[in-house]
Amino acid sequence: MLFFTQCFGAVLDLIHLRFQHYKAKRVFSAAGQLVCVVNPTHSLKYAPTRCAAAQASTEQGILPPCHHHEAVHDPQLVPCTCPLFSCPWEGHLEVVVSHLRQTHRINILQGAEIVFLATDMHLPAPTDWIIMHSCLGHQFLLVLRKQEKYEGHPQFFATMMLIGTPTQANNFTYRLELNRNQRRLKWEATPRSILECVDSVISDGDCLVLNTSLAQLFSDNGSLAIGIVITTSKVHSSEAEM
């Protein structure tokens, strides 16, 4: 009976997953779009990342301690960009993608247009939904976070980060689209570089921000479908023509 129960539960999970794919494809009917079902990662305790800690120290006028016996830090090394954990890893920008995939098991999708289907939106904050998006020869990191910016009032923050330099990020434009019940909400902006830290982008509010009631308006049985489109920046294209 135990074996049967476990197998039956696995079959139900598979059926539920297929049903979520169908719902997302029904909402976003554009041909050729890829649907990625993203399960939440709920951290029991958010440890501040090094970039967040450094930013807080700078805002308070506190400089990090200097230890003469420590090795000089290589400015070309990048700390782990995964916002889920306080990961001590650091390396060159070229190997960030492999680190995220191998260590943190973050999925990657390829295609100009994809659908990001975040499940279990009812989970308490803080919770993250993360995927990587490979498009136009570059890799982007999409982060959807449920976080209490004010106590007792959770909000959803969605942003797209380029795994590259700020100069490279200025060459692209990303669009996030919510579409349900004859309502449509779009957010369009230039992606930020992963070097600028996801936490600071969310703190500044330079991203798609949804309160709980608005998120419920666009969600379907606790899942939120976000259409993602990445294009080259028209501004830079016109500058190149001039």
PDB file of C-alpha atoms in Angstrom:
ATOM      1  CA  MET A   1       0.000   0.000   0.000  1.00  0.00           C
ATOM      2  CA  LEU A   2       2.852   2.368   0.753  1.00  0.00           C
ATOM      3  CA  PHE A   3       4.465   1.657  -2.619  1.00  0.00           C
ATOM      4  CA  PHE A   4       1.131   2.169  -4.372  1.00  0.00           C
ATOM      5  CA  THR A   5       0.528   5.439  -2.526  1.00  0.00           C
ATOM      6  CA  GLN A   6       3.957   6.824  -3.494  1.00  0.00           C
ATOM      7  CA  CYS A   7       3.531   5.839  -7.132  1.00  0.00           C
ATOM      8  CA  PHE A   8       0.032   7.280  -7.232  1.00  0.00           C
ATOM      9  CA  GLY A   9       1.306  10.548  -5.730  1.00  0.00           C
ATOM     10  CA  ALA A  10       4.032  10.767  -8.395  1.00  0.00           C
ATOM     11  CA  VAL A  11       1.436  10.246 -11.145  1.00  0.00           C
ATOM     12  CA  LEU A  12      -0.767  12.985  -9.678  1.00  0.00           C
ATOM     13  CA  ASP A  13       2.215  15.371  -9.565  1.00  0.00           C
ATOM     14  CA  LEU A  14       2.958  14.625 -13.226  1.00  0.00           C
ATOM     15  CA  ILE A  15      -0.678  15.200 -14.215  1.00  0.00           C
ATOM     16  CA  HIS A  16      -0.715  18.468 -12.238  1.00  0.00           C
ATOM     17  CA  LEU A  17       2.493  19.595 -13.974  1.00  0.00           C
ATOM     18  CA  ARG A  18       1.057  18.841 -17.414  1.00  0.00           C
ATOM     19  CA  PHE A  19      -2.123  20.712 -16.497  1.00  0.00           C
ATOM     20  CA  GLN A  20      -0.096  23.768 -15.486  1.00  0.00           C
ATOM     21  CA  HIS A  21       1.688  23.678 -18.858  1.00  0.00           C
ATOM     22  CA  TYR A  22      -1.695  23.549 -20.602  1.00  0.00           C
ATOM     23  CA  LYS A  23      -3.044  26.503 -18.619  1.00  0.00           C
ATOM     24  CA  ALA A  24      -0.011  28.639 -19.418  1.00  0.00           C
ATOM     25  CA  LYS A  25      -0.187  27.812 -23.120  1.00  0.00           C
ATOM     26  CA  ARG A  26      -3.883  28.628 -23.096  1.00  0.00           C
ATOM     27  CA  VAL A  27      -3.221  32.058 -21.579  1.00  0.00           C
ATOM     28  CA  PHE A  28      -0.266  32.846 -23.835  1.00  0.00           C
ATOM     29  CA  SER A  29      -1.462  31.548 -27.198  1.00  0.00           C
ATOM     30  CA  ALA A  30       1.467  32.893 -29.252  1.00  0.00           C
ATOM     31  CA  ALA A  31       2.975  30.100 -31.328  1.00  0.00           C
ATOM     32  CA  GLY A  32       6.445  28.899 -30.438  1.00  0.00           C
ATOM     33  CA  GLN A  33       6.496  30.119 -26.848  1.00  0.00           C
ATOM     34  CA  LEU A  34       8.216  27.879 -24.332  1.00  0.00           C
ATOM     35  CA  VAL A  35       6.588  27.297 -20.948  1.00  0.00           C
ATOM     36  CA  CYS A  36       8.744  26.777 -17.861  1.00  0.00           C
ATOM     37  CA  VAL A  37       7.056  25.686 -14.621  1.00  0.00           C
ATOM     38  CA  VAL A  38       9.140  27.136 -11.772  1.00  0.00           C
ATOM     39  CA  ASN A  39       8.746  25.813  -8.242  1.00  0.00           C
ATOM     40  CA  PRO A  40       9.435  28.169  -5.334  1.00  0.00           C
ATOM     41  CA  THR A  41      12.475  28.042  -3.099  1.00  0.00           C
ATOM     42  CA  HIS A  42      11.509  29.070   0.403  1.00  0.00           C
ATOM     43  CA  SER A  43      14.502  29.957   2.554  1.00  0.00           C
ATOM     44  CA  LEU A  44      14.062  29.502   6.303  1.00  0.00           C
ATOM     45  CA  LYS A  45      16.406  32.394   6.947  1.00  0.00           C
ATOM     46  CA  TYR A  46      17.751  34.948   4.509  1.00  0.00           C
ATOM     47  CA  ALA A  47      21.411  35.512   5.168  1.00  0.00           C
ATOM     48  CA  PRO A  48      22.542  38.846   3.687  1.00  0.00           C
ATOM     49  CA  THR A  49      24.674  38.445   0.619  1.00  0.00           C
ATOM     50  CA  ARG A  50      28.060  40.082   0.472  1.00  0.00           C
ATOM     51  CA  CYS A  51      26.900  42.718  -1.987  1.00  0.00           C
ATOM     52  CA  ALA A  52      23.938  43.595   0.265  1.00  0.00           C
ATOM     53  CA  ALA A  53      26.168  43.747   3.330  1.00  0.00           C
ATOM     54  CA  ALA A  54      28.674  45.935   1.514  1.00  0.00           C
ATOM     55  CA  GLN A  55      25.886  48.256   0.361  1.00  0.00           C
ATOM     56  CA  ALA A  56      24.517  48.562   3.904  1.00  0.00           C
ATOM     57  CA  SER A  57      27.958  49.331   5.281  1.00  0.00           C
ATOM     58  CA  THR A  58      28.501  52.006   2.648  1.00  0.00           C
ATOM     59  CA  GLU A  59      25.114  53.643   3.376  1.00  0.00           C
ATOM     60  CA  GLN A  60      25.956  53.755   7.097  1.00  0.00           C
ATOM     61  CA  GLY A  61      29.373  55.192   6.438  1.00  0.00           C
ATOM     62  CA  ILE A  62      31.126  52.070   7.706  1.00  0.00           C
ATOM     63  CA  LEU A  63      34.029  50.822   5.665  1.00  0.00           C
ATOM     64  CA  PRO A  64      34.852  47.095   5.695  1.00  0.00           C
ATOM     65  CA  PRO A  65      37.833  46.260   7.891  1.00  0.00           C
ATOM     66  CA  CYS A  66      41.215  46.070   6.243  1.00  0.00           C
ATOM     67  CA  HIS A  67      43.406  43.104   7.084  1.00  0.00           C
ATOM     68  CA  HIS A  68      46.974  43.518   5.918  1.00  0.00           C
ATOM     69  CA  HIS A  69      47.592  39.792   5.993  1.00  0.00           C
ATOM     70  CA  GLU A  70      44.756  39.008   3.575  1.00  0.00           C
ATOM     71  CA  ALA A  71      45.428  38.494  -0.113  1.00  0.00           C
ATOM     72  CA  VAL A  72      44.520  41.369  -2.424  1.00  0.00           C
ATOM     73  CA  HIS A  73      41.073  40.768  -3.916  1.00  0.00           C
ATOM     74  CA  ASP A  74      41.006  40.253  -7.668  1.00  0.00           C
ATOM     75  CA  PRO A  75      38.632  42.927  -9.083  1.00  0.00           C
ATOM     76  CA  GLN A  76      37.749  40.600 -11.965  1.00  0.00           C
ATOM     77  CA  LEU A  77      36.214  38.034  -9.614  1.00  0.00           C
ATOM     78  CA  VAL A  78      32.424  38.107  -9.256  1.00  0.00           C
ATOM     79  CA  PRO A  79      30.604  36.860  -6.108  1.00  0.00           C
ATOM     80  CA  CYS A  80      27.806  34.343  -6.486  1.00  0.00           C
ATOM     81  CA  THR A  81      24.817  36.087  -8.026  1.00  0.00           C
ATOM     82  CA  CYS A  82      22.208  33.620  -6.765  1.00  0.00           C
ATOM     83  CA  PRO A  83      19.917  35.592  -4.413  1.00  0.00           C
ATOM     84  CA  LEU A  84      18.687  32.490  -2.579  1.00  0.00           C
ATOM     85  CA  PHE A  85      21.694  31.824  -0.409  1.00  0.00           C
ATOM     86  CA  SER A  86      24.724  33.552   1.018  1.00  0.00           C
ATOM     87  CA  CYS A  87      27.056  31.577  -1.212  1.00  0.00           C
ATOM     88  CA  PRO A  88      30.812  32.100  -0.638  1.00  0.00           C
ATOM     89  CA  TRP A  89      31.674  31.226  -4.249  1.00  0.00           C
ATOM     90  CA  GLU A  90      33.322  33.774  -6.510  1.00  0.00           C
ATOM     91  CA  GLY A  91      34.762  33.506  -9.980  1.00  0.00           C
ATOM     92  CA  HIS A  92      35.039  35.166 -13.347  1.00  0.00           C
ATOM     93  CA  LEU A  93      31.918  36.389 -15.128  1.00  0.00           C
ATOM     94  CA  GLU A  94      32.330  33.752 -17.834  1.00  0.00           C
ATOM     95  CA  VAL A  95      31.735  30.877 -15.393  1.00  0.00           C
ATOM     96  CA  VAL A  96      28.796  32.355 -13.451  1.00  0.00           C
ATOM     97  CA  VAL A  97      26.271  30.459 -15.610  1.00  0.00           C
ATOM     98  CA  SER A  98      27.919  27.087 -15.045  1.00  0.00           C
ATOM     99  CA  HIS A  99      28.064  27.770 -11.294  1.00  0.00           C
ATOM    100  CA  LEU A 100      24.353  28.624 -11.140  1.00  0.00           C
ATOM    101  CA  ARG A 101      23.398  25.516 -13.094  1.00  0.00           C
ATOM    102  CA  GLN A 102      25.675  23.026 -11.357  1.00  0.00           C
ATOM    103  CA  THR A 103      25.617  24.291  -7.763  1.00  0.00           C
ATOM    104  CA  HIS A 104      22.177  25.875  -7.446  1.00  0.00           C
ATOM    105  CA  ARG A 105      20.410  23.734 -10.087  1.00  0.00           C
ATOM    106  CA  ILE A 106      18.800  26.716 -11.820  1.00  0.00           C
ATOM    107  CA  ASN A 107      17.099  25.758 -15.084  1.00  0.00           C
ATOM    108  CA  ILE A 108      17.851  27.549 -18.345  1.00  0.00           C
ATOM    109  CA  LEU A 109      15.517  28.059 -21.305  1.00  0.00           C
ATOM    110  CA  GLN A 110      16.333  29.176 -24.827  1.00  0.00           C
ATOM    111  CA  GLY A 111      14.082  31.235 -27.052  1.00  0.00           C
ATOM    112  CA  ALA A 112      13.061  34.790 -27.861  1.00  0.00           C
ATOM    113  CA  GLU A 113       9.751  34.474 -25.979  1.00  0.00           C
ATOM    114  CA  ILE A 114       9.041  32.242 -23.001  1.00  0.00           C
ATOM    115  CA  VAL A 115       6.395  31.884 -20.302  1.00  0.00           C
ATOM    116  CA  PHE A 116       7.525  31.857 -16.678  1.00  0.00           C
ATOM    117  CA  LEU A 117       4.925  29.941 -14.631  1.00  0.00           C
ATOM    118  CA  ALA A 118       5.521  30.445 -10.899  1.00  0.00           C
ATOM    119  CA  THR A 119       3.677  27.973  -8.665  1.00  0.00           C
ATOM    120  CA  ASP A 120       2.533  28.138  -5.027  1.00  0.00           C
ATOM    121  CA  MET A 121       2.219  31.906  -4.803  1.00  0.00           C
ATOM    122  CA  HIS A 122       0.537  31.537  -1.408  1.00  0.00           C
ATOM    123  CA  LEU A 123       3.752  30.528   0.380  1.00  0.00           C
ATOM    124  CA  PRO A 124       4.911  32.991   3.059  1.00  0.00           C
ATOM    125  CA  ALA A 125       7.688  35.468   2.343  1.00  0.00           C
ATOM    126  CA  PRO A 126      10.551  35.397   1.699  1.00  0.00           C
ATOM    127  CA  THR A 127      10.244  33.107  -1.342  1.00  0.00           C
ATOM    128  CA  ASP A 128      12.035  33.150  -4.710  1.00  0.00           C
ATOM    129  CA  TRP A 129      11.282  31.794  -8.180  1.00  0.00           C
ATOM    130  CA  ILE A 130      14.329  31.836 -10.488  1.00  0.00           C
ATOM    131  CA  ILE A 131      15.236  30.721 -14.018  1.00  0.00           C
ATOM    132  CA  MET A 132      17.898  31.604 -16.575  1.00  0.00           C
ATOM    133  CA  HIS A 133      16.909  32.728 -20.051  1.00  0.00           C
ATOM    134  CA  SER A 134      19.310  32.280 -22.974  1.00  0.00           C
ATOM    135  CA  CYS A 135      18.518  34.703 -25.779  1.00  0.00           C
ATOM    136  CA  LEU A 136      20.303  36.801 -28.417  1.00  0.00           C
ATOM    137  CA  GLY A 137      23.652  35.262 -27.532  1.00  0.00           C
ATOM    138  CA  HIS A 138      23.469  36.187 -23.835  1.00  0.00           C
ATOM    139  CA  GLN A 139      22.144  34.736 -20.594  1.00  0.00           C
ATOM    140  CA  PHE A 140      19.633  36.526 -18.388  1.00  0.00           C
ATOM    141  CA  LEU A 141      18.500  35.766 -14.853  1.00  0.00           C
ATOM    142  CA  LEU A 142      14.815  36.250 -14.051  1.00  0.00           C
ATOM    143  CA  VAL A 143      14.056  36.624 -10.354  1.00  0.00           C
ATOM    144  CA  LEU A 144      10.547  36.721  -8.903  1.00  0.00           C
ATOM    145  CA  ARG A 145      10.590  37.357  -5.169  1.00  0.00           C
ATOM    146  CA  LYS A 146       7.855  37.497  -2.565  1.00  0.00           C
ATOM    147  CA  GLN A 147       9.070  39.768   0.187  1.00  0.00           C
ATOM    148  CA  GLU A 148       7.648  41.905   2.957  1.00  0.00           C
ATOM    149  CA  LYS A 149       8.868  45.413   2.272  1.00  0.00           C
ATOM    150  CA  TYR A 150       6.550  46.516   5.067  1.00  0.00           C
ATOM    151  CA  GLU A 151       5.689  44.179   7.928  1.00  0.00           C
ATOM    152  CA  GLY A 152       2.515  42.241   7.257  1.00  0.00           C
ATOM    153  CA  HIS A 153       2.274  43.446   3.635  1.00  0.00           C
ATOM    154  CA  PRO A 154       4.050  41.032   1.247  1.00  0.00           C
ATOM    155  CA  GLN A 155       4.743  42.151  -2.291  1.00  0.00           C
ATOM    156  CA  PHE A 156       6.009  40.459  -5.446  1.00  0.00           C
ATOM    157  CA  PHE A 157       9.073  41.819  -7.249  1.00  0.00           C
ATOM    158  CA  ALA A 158      10.083  40.615 -10.725  1.00  0.00           C
ATOM    159  CA  THR A 159      13.270  41.717 -12.483  1.00  0.00           C
ATOM    160  CA  MET A 160      15.526  40.611 -15.309  1.00  0.00           C
ATOM    161  CA  MET A 161      19.317  40.720 -14.845  1.00  0.00           C
ATOM    162  CA  LEU A 162      21.893  40.271 -17.591  1.00  0.00           C
ATOM    163  CA  ILE A 163      24.768  37.981 -16.705  1.00  0.00           C
ATOM    164  CA  GLY A 164      27.208  40.484 -18.132  1.00  0.00           C
ATOM    165  CA  THR A 165      28.488  44.029 -17.730  1.00  0.00           C
ATOM    166  CA  PRO A 166      26.328  47.186 -17.378  1.00  0.00           C
ATOM    167  CA  THR A 167      27.461  48.295 -20.845  1.00  0.00           C
ATOM    168  CA  GLN A 168      26.188  45.042 -22.333  1.00  0.00           C
ATOM    169  CA  ALA A 169      22.933  45.310 -20.380  1.00  0.00           C
ATOM    170  CA  ASN A 170      22.174  48.705 -21.951  1.00  0.00           C
ATOM    171  CA  ASN A 171      21.935  47.012 -25.345  1.00  0.00           C
ATOM    172  CA  PHE A 172      18.762  45.116 -24.429  1.00  0.00           C
ATOM    173  CA  THR A 173      15.157  45.709 -23.440  1.00  0.00           C
ATOM    174  CA  TYR A 174      13.004  43.185 -21.622  1.00  0.00           C
ATOM    175  CA  ARG A 175       9.237  43.028 -21.257  1.00  0.00           C
ATOM    176  CA  LEU A 176       7.246  41.192 -18.600  1.00  0.00           C
ATOM    177  CA  GLU A 177       3.564  40.653 -19.357  1.00  0.00           C
ATOM    178  CA  LEU A 178       0.654  39.418 -17.226  1.00  0.00           C
ATOM    179  CA  ASN A 179      -2.487  38.491 -19.139  1.00  0.00           C
ATOM    180  CA  ARG A 180      -5.643  37.009 -17.593  1.00  0.00           C
ATOM    181  CA  ASN A 181      -9.406  37.630 -17.402  1.00  0.00           C
ATOM    182  CA  GLN A 182      -9.309  40.253 -20.175  1.00  0.00           C
ATOM    183  CA  ARG A 183      -6.719  42.237 -18.235  1.00  0.00           C
ATOM    184  CA  ARG A 184      -3.183  42.925 -19.334  1.00  0.00           C
ATOM    185  CA  LEU A 185      -0.270  44.398 -17.410  1.00  0.00           C
ATOM    186  CA  LYS A 186       3.141  45.100 -18.961  1.00  0.00           C
ATOM    187  CA  TRP A 187       6.481  46.175 -17.569  1.00  0.00           C
ATOM    188  CA  GLU A 188       9.254  47.200 -19.973  1.00  0.00           C
ATOM    189  CA  ALA A 189      12.740  48.300 -18.976  1.00  0.00           C
ATOM    190  CA  THR A 190      16.440  47.884 -19.587  1.00  0.00           C
ATOM    191  CA  PRO A 191      17.848  44.890 -17.701  1.00  0.00           C
ATOM    192  CA  ARG A 192      20.333  45.577 -14.945  1.00  0.00           C
ATOM    193  CA  SER A 193      23.726  43.922 -14.861  1.00  0.00           C
ATOM    194  CA  ILE A 194      24.132  41.022 -12.464  1.00  0.00           C
ATOM    195  CA  LEU A 195      27.126  42.944 -11.109  1.00  0.00           C
ATOM    196  CA  GLU A 196      24.707  45.479  -9.590  1.00  0.00           C
ATOM    197  CA  CYS A 197      23.171  42.921  -7.179  1.00  0.00           C
ATOM    198  CA  VAL A 198      19.582  41.663  -7.284  1.00  0.00           C
ATOM    199  CA  ASP A 199      18.862  42.782  -3.716  1.00  0.00           C
ATOM    200  CA  SER A 200      19.612  46.432  -4.483  1.00  0.00           C
ATOM    201  CA  VAL A 201      17.384  46.381  -7.591  1.00  0.00           C
ATOM    202  CA  ILE A 202      14.466  45.058  -5.540  1.00  0.00           C
ATOM    203  CA  SER A 203      15.130  47.539  -2.718  1.00  0.00           C
ATOM    204  CA  ASP A 204      15.100  50.425  -5.206  1.00  0.00           C
ATOM    205  CA  GLY A 205      11.842  49.177  -6.726  1.00  0.00           C
ATOM    206  CA  ASP A 206      13.307  49.350 -10.253  1.00  0.00           C
ATOM    207  CA  CYS A 207      11.296  46.312 -11.345  1.00  0.00           C
ATOM    208  CA  LEU A 208       7.767  44.988 -11.732  1.00  0.00           C
ATOM    209  CA  VAL A 209       6.084  45.341  -8.326  1.00  0.00           C
ATOM    210  CA  LEU A 210       2.777  43.654  -7.477  1.00  0.00           C
ATOM    211  CA  ASN A 211       0.859  43.838  -4.240  1.00  0.00           C
ATOM    212  CA  THR A 212      -0.967  40.730  -3.042  1.00  0.00           C
ATOM    213  CA  SER A 213      -4.383  41.699  -4.423  1.00  0.00           C
ATOM    214  CA  LEU A 214      -2.968  42.513  -7.865  1.00  0.00           C
ATOM    215  CA  ALA A 215      -0.993  39.258  -7.954  1.00  0.00           C
ATOM    216  CA  GLN A 216      -4.147  37.303  -7.074  1.00  0.00           C
ATOM    217  CA  LEU A 217      -6.017  39.075  -9.854  1.00  0.00           C
ATOM    218  CA  PHE A 218      -3.600  37.650 -12.447  1.00  0.00           C
ATOM    219  CA  SER A 219      -2.940  34.278 -10.785  1.00  0.00           C
ATOM    220  CA  ASP A 220      -4.750  31.032 -11.537  1.00  0.00           C
ATOM    221  CA  ASN A 221      -5.121  28.539  -8.670  1.00  0.00           C
ATOM    222  CA  GLY A 222      -2.015  29.864  -6.970  1.00  0.00           C
ATOM    223  CA  SER A 223       0.139  30.029 -10.119  1.00  0.00           C
ATOM    224  CA  LEU A 224       1.296  33.201 -11.855  1.00  0.00           C
ATOM    225  CA  ALA A 225       2.152  33.142 -15.573  1.00  0.00           C
ATOM    226  CA  ILE A 226       4.574  35.844 -16.752  1.00  0.00           C
ATOM    227  CA  GLY A 227       5.358  36.249 -20.432  1.00  0.00           C
ATOM    228  CA  ILE A 228       8.964  37.264 -21.112  1.00  0.00           C
ATOM    229  CA  VAL A 229      10.263  38.963 -24.260  1.00  0.00           C
ATOM    230  CA  ILE A 230      13.845  40.210 -24.732  1.00  0.00           C
ATOM    231  CA  THR A 231      14.841  42.440 -27.639  1.00  0.00           C
ATOM    232  CA  THR A 232      17.788  44.589 -28.614  1.00  0.00           C
ATOM    233  CA  SER A 233      17.456  48.190 -27.533  1.00  0.00           C
ATOM    234  CA  LYS A 234      15.957  50.484 -30.190  1.00  0.00           C
ATOM    235  CA  VAL A 235      17.915  53.423 -28.783  1.00  0.00           C
ATOM    236  CA  HIS A 236      21.232  51.757 -29.449  1.00  0.00           C
ATOM    237  CA  SER A 237      20.060  50.628 -32.869  1.00  0.00           C
ATOM    238  CA  SER A 238      19.213  54.197 -33.884  1.00  0.00           C
ATOM    239  CA  GLU A 239      22.517  55.453 -32.471  1.00  0.00           C
ATOM    240  CA  ALA A 240      24.344  52.862 -34.547  1.00  0.00           C
ATOM    241  CA  GLU A 241      22.532  54.084 -37.689  1.00  0.00           C
ATOM    242  CA  MET A 242      23.493  57.705 -36.962  1.00  0.00           C
TER     243      MET A 242
END
